[in-house]
Coordinates of C-alpha atoms and ligand atoms in Angstrom, one line a residue:
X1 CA 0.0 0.0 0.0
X2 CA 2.4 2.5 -1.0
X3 CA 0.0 5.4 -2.9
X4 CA -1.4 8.7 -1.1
X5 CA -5.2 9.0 -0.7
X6 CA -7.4 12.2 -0.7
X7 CA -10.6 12.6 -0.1
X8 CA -13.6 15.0 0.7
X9 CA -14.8 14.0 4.4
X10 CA -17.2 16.5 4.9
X11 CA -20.9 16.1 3.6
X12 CA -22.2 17.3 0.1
X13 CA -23.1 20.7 -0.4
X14 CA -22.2 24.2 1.1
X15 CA -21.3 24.6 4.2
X16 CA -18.8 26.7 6.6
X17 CA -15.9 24.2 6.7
X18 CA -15.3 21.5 4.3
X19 CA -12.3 19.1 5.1
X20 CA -10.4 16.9 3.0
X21 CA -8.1 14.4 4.3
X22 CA -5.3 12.4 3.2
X23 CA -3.5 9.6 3.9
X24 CA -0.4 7.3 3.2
X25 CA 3.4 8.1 2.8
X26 CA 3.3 11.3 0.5
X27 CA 0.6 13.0 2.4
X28 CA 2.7 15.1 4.7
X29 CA 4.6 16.5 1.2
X30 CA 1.8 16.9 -0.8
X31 CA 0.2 19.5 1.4
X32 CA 3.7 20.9 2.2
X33 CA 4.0 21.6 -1.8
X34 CA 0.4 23.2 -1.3
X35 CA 0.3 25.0 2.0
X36 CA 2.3 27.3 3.1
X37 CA 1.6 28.4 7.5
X38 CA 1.2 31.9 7.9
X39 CA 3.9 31.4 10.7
X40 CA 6.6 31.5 7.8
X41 CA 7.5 27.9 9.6
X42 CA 7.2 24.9 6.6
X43 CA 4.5 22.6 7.2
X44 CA 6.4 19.7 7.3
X45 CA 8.3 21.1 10.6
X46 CA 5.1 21.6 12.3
X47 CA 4.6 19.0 15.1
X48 CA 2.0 16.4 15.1
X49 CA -1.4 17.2 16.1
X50 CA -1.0 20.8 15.6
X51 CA -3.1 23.4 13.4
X52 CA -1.6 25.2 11.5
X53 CA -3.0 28.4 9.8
X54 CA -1.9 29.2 6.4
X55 CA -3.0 29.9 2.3
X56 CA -3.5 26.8 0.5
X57 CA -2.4 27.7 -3.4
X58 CA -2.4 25.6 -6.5
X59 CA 0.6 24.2 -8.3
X60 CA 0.0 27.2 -10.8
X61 CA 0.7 29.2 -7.3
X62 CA -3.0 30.8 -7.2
X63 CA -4.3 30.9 -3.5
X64 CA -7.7 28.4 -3.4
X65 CA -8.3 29.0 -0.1
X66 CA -7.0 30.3 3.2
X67 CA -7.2 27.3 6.0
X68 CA -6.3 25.1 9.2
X69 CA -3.7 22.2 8.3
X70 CA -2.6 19.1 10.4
X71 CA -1.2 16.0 10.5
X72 CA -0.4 13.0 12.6
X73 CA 2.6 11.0 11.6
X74 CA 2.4 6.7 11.5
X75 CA 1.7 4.4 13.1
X76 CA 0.1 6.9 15.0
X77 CA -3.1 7.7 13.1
X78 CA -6.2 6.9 12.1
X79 CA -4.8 4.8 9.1
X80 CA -2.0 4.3 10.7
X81 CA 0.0 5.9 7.8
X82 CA 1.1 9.5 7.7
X83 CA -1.9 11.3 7.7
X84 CA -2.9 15.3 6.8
X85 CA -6.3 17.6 7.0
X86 CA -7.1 20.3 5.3
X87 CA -9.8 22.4 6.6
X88 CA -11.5 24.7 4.2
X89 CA -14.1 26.8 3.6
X90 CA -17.2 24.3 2.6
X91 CA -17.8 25.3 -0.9
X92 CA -17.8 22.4 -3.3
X93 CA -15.8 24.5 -6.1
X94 CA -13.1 25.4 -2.9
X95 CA -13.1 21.1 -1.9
X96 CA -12.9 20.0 -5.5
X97 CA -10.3 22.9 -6.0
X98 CA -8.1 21.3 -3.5
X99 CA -8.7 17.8 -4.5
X100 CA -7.0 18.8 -7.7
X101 CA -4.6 20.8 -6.9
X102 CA -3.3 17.6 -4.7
X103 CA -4.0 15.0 -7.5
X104 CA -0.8 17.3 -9.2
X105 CA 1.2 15.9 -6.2
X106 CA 0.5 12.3 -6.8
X107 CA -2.0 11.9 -5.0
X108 CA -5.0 9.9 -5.9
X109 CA -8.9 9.7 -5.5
X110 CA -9.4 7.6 -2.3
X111 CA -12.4 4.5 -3.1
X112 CA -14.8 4.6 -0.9
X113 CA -14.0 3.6 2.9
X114 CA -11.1 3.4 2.2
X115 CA -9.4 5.3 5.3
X116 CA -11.2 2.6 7.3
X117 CA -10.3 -0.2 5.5
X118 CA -6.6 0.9 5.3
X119 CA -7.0 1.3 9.1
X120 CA -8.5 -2.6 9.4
X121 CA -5.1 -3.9 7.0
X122 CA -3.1 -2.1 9.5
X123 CA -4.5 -3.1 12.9
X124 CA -5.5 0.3 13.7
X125 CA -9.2 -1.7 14.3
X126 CA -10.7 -5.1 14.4
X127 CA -13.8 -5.2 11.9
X128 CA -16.3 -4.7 14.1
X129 CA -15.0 -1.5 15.0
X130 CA -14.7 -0.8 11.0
X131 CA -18.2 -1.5 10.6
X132 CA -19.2 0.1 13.7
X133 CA -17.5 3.6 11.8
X134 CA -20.0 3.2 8.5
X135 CA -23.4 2.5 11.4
X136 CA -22.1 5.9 13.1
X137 CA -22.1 7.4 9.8
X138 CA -25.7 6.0 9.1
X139 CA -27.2 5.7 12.7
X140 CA -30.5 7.9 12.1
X141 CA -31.6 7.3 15.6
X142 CA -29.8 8.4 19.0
X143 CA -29.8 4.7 20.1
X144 CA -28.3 3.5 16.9
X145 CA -25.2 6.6 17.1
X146 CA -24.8 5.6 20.8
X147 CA -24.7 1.7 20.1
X148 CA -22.0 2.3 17.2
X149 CA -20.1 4.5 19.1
X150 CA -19.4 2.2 22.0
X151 CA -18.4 0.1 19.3
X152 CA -16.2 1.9 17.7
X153 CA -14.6 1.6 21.2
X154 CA -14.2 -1.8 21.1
X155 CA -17.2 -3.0 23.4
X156 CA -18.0 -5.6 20.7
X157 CA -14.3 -6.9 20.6
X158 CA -13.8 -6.9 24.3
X159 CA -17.1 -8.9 24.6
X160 CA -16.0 -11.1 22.4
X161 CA -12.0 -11.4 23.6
X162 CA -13.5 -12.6 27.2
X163 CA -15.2 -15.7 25.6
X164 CA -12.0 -16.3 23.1
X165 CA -9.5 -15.9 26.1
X166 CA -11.0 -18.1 28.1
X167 CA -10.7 -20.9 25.4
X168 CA -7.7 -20.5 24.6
X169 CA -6.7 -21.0 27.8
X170 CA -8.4 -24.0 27.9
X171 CA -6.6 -25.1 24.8
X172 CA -3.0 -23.9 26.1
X173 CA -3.6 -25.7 29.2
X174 CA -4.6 -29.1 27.6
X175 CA -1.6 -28.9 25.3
X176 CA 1.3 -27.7 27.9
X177 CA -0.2 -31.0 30.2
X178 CA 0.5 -33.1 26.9
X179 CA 4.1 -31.4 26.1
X180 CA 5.1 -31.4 29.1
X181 CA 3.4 -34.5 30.9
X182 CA 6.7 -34.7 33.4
X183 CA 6.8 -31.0 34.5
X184 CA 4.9 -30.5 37.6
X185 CA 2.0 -29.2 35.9
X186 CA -1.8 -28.6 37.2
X187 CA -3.6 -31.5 35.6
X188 CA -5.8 -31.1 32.9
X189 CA -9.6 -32.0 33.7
X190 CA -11.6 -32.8 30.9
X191 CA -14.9 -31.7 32.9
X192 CA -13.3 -28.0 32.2
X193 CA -14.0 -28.6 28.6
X194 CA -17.4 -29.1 29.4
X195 CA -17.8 -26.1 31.7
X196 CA -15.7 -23.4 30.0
X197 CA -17.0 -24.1 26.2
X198 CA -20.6 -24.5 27.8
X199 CA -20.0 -21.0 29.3
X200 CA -18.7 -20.3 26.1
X201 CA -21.0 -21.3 23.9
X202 CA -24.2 -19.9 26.1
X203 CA -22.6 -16.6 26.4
X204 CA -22.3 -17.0 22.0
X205 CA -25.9 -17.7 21.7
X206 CA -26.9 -15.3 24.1
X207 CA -25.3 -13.0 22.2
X208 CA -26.6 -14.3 18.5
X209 CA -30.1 -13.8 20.1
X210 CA -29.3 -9.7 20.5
X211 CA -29.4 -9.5 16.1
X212 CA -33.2 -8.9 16.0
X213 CA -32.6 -5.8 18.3
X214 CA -29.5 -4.7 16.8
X215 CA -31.0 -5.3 13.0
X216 CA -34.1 -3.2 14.6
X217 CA -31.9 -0.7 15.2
X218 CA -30.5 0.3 12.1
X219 CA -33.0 -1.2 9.5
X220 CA -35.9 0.0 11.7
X221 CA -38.9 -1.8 12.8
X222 CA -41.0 -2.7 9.9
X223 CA -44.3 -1.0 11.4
X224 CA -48.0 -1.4 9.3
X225 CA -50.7 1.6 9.8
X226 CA -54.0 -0.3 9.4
X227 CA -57.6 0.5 9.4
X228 CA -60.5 1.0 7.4
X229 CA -60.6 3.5 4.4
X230 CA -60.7 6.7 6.2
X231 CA -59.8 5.9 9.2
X232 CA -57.0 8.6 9.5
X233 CA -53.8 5.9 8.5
X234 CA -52.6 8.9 5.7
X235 CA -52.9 11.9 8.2
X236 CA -51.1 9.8 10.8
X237 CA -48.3 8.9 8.9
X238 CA -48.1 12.5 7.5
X239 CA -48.1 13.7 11.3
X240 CA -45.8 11.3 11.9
X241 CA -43.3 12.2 9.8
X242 CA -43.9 16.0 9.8
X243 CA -44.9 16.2 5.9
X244 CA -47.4 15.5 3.2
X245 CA -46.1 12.1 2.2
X246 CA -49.3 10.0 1.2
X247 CA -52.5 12.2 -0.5
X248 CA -54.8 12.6 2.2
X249 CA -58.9 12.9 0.7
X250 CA -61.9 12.1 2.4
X251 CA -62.9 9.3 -0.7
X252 CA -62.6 6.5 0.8
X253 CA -59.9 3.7 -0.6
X254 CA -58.0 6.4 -1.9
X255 CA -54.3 5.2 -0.5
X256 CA -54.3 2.8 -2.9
X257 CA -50.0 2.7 -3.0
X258 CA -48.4 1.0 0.3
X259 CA -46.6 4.3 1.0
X260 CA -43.1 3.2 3.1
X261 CA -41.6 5.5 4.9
X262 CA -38.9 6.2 7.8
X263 CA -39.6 8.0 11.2
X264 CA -37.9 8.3 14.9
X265 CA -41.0 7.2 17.1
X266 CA -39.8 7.6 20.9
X267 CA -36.3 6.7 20.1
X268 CA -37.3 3.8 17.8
X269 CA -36.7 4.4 14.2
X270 CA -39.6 2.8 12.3
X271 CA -40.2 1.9 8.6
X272 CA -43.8 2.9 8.0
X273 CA -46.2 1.2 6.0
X274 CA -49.3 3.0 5.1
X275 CA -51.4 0.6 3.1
X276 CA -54.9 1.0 1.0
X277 CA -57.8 0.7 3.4
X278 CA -58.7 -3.4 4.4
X279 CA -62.3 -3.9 3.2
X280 CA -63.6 -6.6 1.1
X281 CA -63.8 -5.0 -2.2
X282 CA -65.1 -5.4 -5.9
X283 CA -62.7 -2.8 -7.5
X284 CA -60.0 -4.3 -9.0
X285 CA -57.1 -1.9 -7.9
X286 CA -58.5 -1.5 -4.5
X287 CA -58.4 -5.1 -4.1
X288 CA -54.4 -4.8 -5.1
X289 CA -54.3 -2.3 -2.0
X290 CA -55.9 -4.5 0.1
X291 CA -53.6 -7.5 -0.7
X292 CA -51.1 -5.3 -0.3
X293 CA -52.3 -4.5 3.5
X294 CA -52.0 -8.2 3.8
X295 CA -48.7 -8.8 2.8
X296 CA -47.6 -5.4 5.0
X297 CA -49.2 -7.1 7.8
X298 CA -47.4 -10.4 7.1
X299 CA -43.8 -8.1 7.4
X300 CA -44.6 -6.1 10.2
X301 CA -43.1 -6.2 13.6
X302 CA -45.6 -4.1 14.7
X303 CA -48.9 -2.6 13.4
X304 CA -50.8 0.3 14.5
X305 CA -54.6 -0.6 13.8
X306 CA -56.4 2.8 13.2
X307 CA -60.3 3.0 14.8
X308 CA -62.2 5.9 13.6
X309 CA -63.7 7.3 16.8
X310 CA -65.9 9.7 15.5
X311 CA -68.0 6.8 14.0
X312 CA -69.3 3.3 15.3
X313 CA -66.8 0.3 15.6
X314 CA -67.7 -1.8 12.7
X315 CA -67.5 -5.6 11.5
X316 CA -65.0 -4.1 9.4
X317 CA -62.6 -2.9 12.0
X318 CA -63.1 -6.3 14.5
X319 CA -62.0 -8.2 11.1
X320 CA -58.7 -6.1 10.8
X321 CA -58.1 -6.0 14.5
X322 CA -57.9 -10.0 14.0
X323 CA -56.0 -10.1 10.9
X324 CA -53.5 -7.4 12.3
X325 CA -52.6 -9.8 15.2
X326 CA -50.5 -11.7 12.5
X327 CA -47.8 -8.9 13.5
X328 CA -45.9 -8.8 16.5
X329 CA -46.9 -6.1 18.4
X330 CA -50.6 -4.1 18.0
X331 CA -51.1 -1.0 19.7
X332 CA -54.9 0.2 18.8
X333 CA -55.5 3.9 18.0
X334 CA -58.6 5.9 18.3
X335 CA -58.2 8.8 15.9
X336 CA -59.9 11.9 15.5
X337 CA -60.1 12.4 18.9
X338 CA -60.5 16.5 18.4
X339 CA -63.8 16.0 16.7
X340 CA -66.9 16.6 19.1
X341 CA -68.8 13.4 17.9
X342 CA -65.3 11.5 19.2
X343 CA -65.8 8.6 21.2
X344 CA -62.8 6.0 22.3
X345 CA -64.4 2.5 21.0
X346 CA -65.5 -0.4 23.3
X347 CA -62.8 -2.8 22.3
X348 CA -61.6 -5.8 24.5
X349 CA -57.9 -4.1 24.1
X350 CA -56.0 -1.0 25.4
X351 CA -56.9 1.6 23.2
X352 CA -54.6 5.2 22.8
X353 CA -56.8 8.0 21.0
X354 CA -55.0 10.6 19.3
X355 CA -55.6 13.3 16.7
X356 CA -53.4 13.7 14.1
X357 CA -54.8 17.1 12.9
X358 CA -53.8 18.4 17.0
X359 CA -51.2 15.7 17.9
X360 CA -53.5 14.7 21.0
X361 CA -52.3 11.3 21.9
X362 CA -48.8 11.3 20.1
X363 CA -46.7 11.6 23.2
X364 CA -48.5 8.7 24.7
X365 CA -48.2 6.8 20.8
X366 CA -44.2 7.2 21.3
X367 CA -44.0 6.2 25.4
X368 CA -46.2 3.1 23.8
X369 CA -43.7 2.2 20.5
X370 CA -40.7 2.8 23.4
X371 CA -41.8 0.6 25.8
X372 CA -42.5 -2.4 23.2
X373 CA -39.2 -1.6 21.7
X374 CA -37.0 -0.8 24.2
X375 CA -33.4 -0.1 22.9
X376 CA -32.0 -2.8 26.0
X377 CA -28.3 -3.5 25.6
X378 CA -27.6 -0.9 22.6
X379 CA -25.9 1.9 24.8
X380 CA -23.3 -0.7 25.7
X381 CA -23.5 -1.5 21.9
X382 CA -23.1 -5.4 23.4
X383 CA -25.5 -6.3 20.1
X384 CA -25.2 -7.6 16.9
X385 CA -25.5 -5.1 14.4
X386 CA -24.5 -6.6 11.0
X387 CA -25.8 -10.3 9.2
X388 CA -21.8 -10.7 9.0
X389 CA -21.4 -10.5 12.7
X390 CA -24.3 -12.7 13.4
X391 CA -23.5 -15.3 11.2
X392 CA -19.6 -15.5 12.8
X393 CA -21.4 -15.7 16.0
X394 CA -23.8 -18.6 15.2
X395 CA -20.7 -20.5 13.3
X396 CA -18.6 -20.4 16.7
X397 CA -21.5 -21.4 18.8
X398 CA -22.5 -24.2 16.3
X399 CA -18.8 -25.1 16.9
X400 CA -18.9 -25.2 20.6
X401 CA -22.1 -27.1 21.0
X402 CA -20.3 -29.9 18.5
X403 CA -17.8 -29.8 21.5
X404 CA -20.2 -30.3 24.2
X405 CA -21.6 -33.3 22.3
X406 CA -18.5 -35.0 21.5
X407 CA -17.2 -35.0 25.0
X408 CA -20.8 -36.5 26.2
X409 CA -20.0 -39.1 23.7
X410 CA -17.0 -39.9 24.7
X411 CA -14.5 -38.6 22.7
X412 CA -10.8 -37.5 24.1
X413 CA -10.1 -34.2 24.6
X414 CA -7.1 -34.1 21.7
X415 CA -9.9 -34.9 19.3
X416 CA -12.3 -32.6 20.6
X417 CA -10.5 -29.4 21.2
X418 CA -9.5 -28.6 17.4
X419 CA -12.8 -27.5 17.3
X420 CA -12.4 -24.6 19.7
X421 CA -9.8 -22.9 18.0
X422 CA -10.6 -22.8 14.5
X423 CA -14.3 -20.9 14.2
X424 CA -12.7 -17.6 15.6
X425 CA -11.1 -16.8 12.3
X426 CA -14.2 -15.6 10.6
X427 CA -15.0 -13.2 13.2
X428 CA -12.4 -11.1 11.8
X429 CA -9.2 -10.5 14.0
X430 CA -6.9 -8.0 11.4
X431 CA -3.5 -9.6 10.5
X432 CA -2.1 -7.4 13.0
X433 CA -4.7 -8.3 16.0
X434 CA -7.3 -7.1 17.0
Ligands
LIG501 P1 -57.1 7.0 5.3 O1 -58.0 6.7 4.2 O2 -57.2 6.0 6.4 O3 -55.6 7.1 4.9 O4 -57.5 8.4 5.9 P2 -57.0 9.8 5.7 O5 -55.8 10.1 6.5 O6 -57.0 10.1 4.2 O7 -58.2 10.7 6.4 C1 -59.5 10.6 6.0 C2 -60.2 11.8 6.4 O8 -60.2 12.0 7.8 C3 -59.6 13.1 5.9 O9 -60.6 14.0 5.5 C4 -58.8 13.6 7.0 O10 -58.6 15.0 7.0 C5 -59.6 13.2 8.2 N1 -58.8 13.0 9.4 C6 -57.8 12.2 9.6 N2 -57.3 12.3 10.8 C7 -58.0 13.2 11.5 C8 -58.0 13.8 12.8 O11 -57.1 13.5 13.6 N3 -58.9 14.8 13.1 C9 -59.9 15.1 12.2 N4 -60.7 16.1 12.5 N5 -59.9 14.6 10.9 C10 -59.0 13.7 10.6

């Protein structure tokens, strides 16, 4: 890996300060060609860490912008390599102005994430905390940005590097007893297998079970709006997420698209489904809409059943209250609770009533979708967040129970225990470590 990167790391569009970063060994020199500080010192004689203040010119000499520079030196960077920032004014003319400028100097377009993988390929982070950096990028949710951050940290790893420890201890002990069988040595008791890869491999499948939560948590929970045509499902989801999204009318069936959308609800990000009213129908497109509502219902981890309460509870509601039961979770809503006529519906369930013209009722809505999703081990960011991760964790659990089994059969311990080292591979330790 011996070219120079450069990239733009700030978002797209104007802004006050646009930053674009480089890394590998002719970083440092291509912004020394570049930059000159406004301390008259070069930029290459600045220490580590510092910012600098200069004019940032062109190799045609012609000043592009006036900015802060830095630079950390390897291996102690982000990369690892030597590293350098430049911080600009955000204007994408200024940004692709520089970019150029240090393309002149040899250096090229970096691919994307490719800091972070350069990082990964030189043990600078293990690649949970390289895919923790790409979920802080994306979190849309508080829970989500403080789950990735605490793995960026490493809480993943050092979850992880208690269970492996403690088998490879269990390995390194079995094996010095058979080296060494005439050293006064603490002997070797196959009943440890049993214990330490049972603790092992409960601790794995306790922690395979966290991958709904932490899928939840970035993907969102898959979330149906159901209810008879008219029932309020488009002004909900409209209130929900701030803007006209679906075409609200009073003609009934007229949500005729399953609308899916993506809104923070209490903390919980969820992928509404606004679907074509349920109702046994003769038209041909409403009857799409409807099997549409079915299949939405069939996805959904939860569904919010809409009961209009300015009119009688109908057949027709009872028969989507049953079908929506296919989901999940159910929280029933009473909408247009402003209306004088309003009434909350006698229905054997707990029933929230809101109004999505006022927002009556969408506190208590949020405390509700909170409380059924609660974000429970994602501060700690102790989850599974990725398929990758989950699947690594299922392989090395699958590999432990295999263990267990052979030792209940009776198998020796030398045959048993090459099955505790090998399933840590996949889980991704960089060449250099973790
Ligand atoms: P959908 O067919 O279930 O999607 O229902 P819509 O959201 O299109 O609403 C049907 C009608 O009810 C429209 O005229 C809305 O303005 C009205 N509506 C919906 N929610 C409320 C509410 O909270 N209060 C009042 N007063 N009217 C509402």
């Amino acid at each position: 890996m011996s070219d120079t990167i450069a990239a733009i790391a700030t978002g797209e569009g104007r802004s006050a300060i646009g930053i674009v970063r480089l890394s590998g060994p002719g970083a440092i020199a291509a912004v020394d060609a570049l930059f000159t500080p406004a301390s008259g010192a070069r930029f290459s004689a600045l220490s580590p860490g510092r910012l600098a203040y200069g004019v940032l010119r062109d190799e045609r000499g012609r000043v592009i912008d006036r900015c802060l520079a830095t630079c950390s030196v390897a291996p102690h960077s982000y990369t690892g390599e030597d590293t350098a920032e430049l911080q600009c004014h955000g204007a994408p003319a200024v940004l692709q102005a520089v970019l150029e400028a240090l393309f002149t100097q040899g250096v090229r377009q970096a691919k994307a994430g490719e800091f972070t993988r350069r990082a990964f390929l030189n043990g600078r982070m293990d690649l949970t905390q390289a895919e923790a950096v790409i979920d802080l990028i994306d979190a849309e949710t508080t829970a989500a940005a403080r789950c990735a951050a605490a793995q960026l940290g490493g809480a993943m790893r050092r979850r992880i590097d208690g269970i492996y420890d403690e088998l490879i201890t269990l390995v390194a002990h079995f094996d010095v007893v058979l080296d060494y069988s005439d050293e006064d040595l603490e002997p070797f008791d196959p009943g440890e297998i049993v214990s330490s890869v049972g603790r092992a491999q409960r601790e794995l499948a306790a922690l395979a079970a966290t991958y709904r939560r932490g899928r939840r948590l970035y993907d969102g929970v898959p979330c149906a709006i159901v209810g008879r045509p008219n029932s309020g499902k488009s002004s909900l989801l409209n209130a929900l997420l701030g803007y006209e999204r679906a075409i609200v009318t009073d003609i009934p069936g007229t949500t005729r698209d399953t609308v899916e959308e993506r809104a923070t609800l209490g903390g919980v990000l969820l992928r509404l489904m606004d679907t074509a009213g349920l109702r046994a129908t003769d038209d041909a497109v409403e009857r799409l809409g409807v099997e549409r509502t079915r299949q939405a219902l069939s996805r959904a981890e939860l569904a919010l059943v809409l009961v209009d309460g300015s009119r009688r509870v109908t057949e027709e509601d009872q028969g989507i209250l049953r079908l929506a039961h296919a989901a999940p979770e159910v929280i029933v809503l009473a909408t247009k609770a402003d209306l004088p006529e309003f009434q909350v519906p006698d229905l054997d369930c707990q029933v929230i009533s809101i109004s999505s013209k006022t927002g009556h009722g969408l506190e208590a809505l949020e405390r509700e979708v909170e409380r059924r999703f609660p974000a429970g081990g994602g501060d700690s960011g102790e989850i599974i967040t990725s398929r990758r991760q989950a699947e690594a964790v299922a392989r090395a659990a699958q590999c432990l129970e295999a263990v267990c089994a052979a030792m209940e059969s009776g198998m020796t311990p030398d045959a048993v225990l090459s099955d505790v080292s090998w399933p840590w591979t996949p889980w991704g330790r960089s060449p250099a470590g973790w």
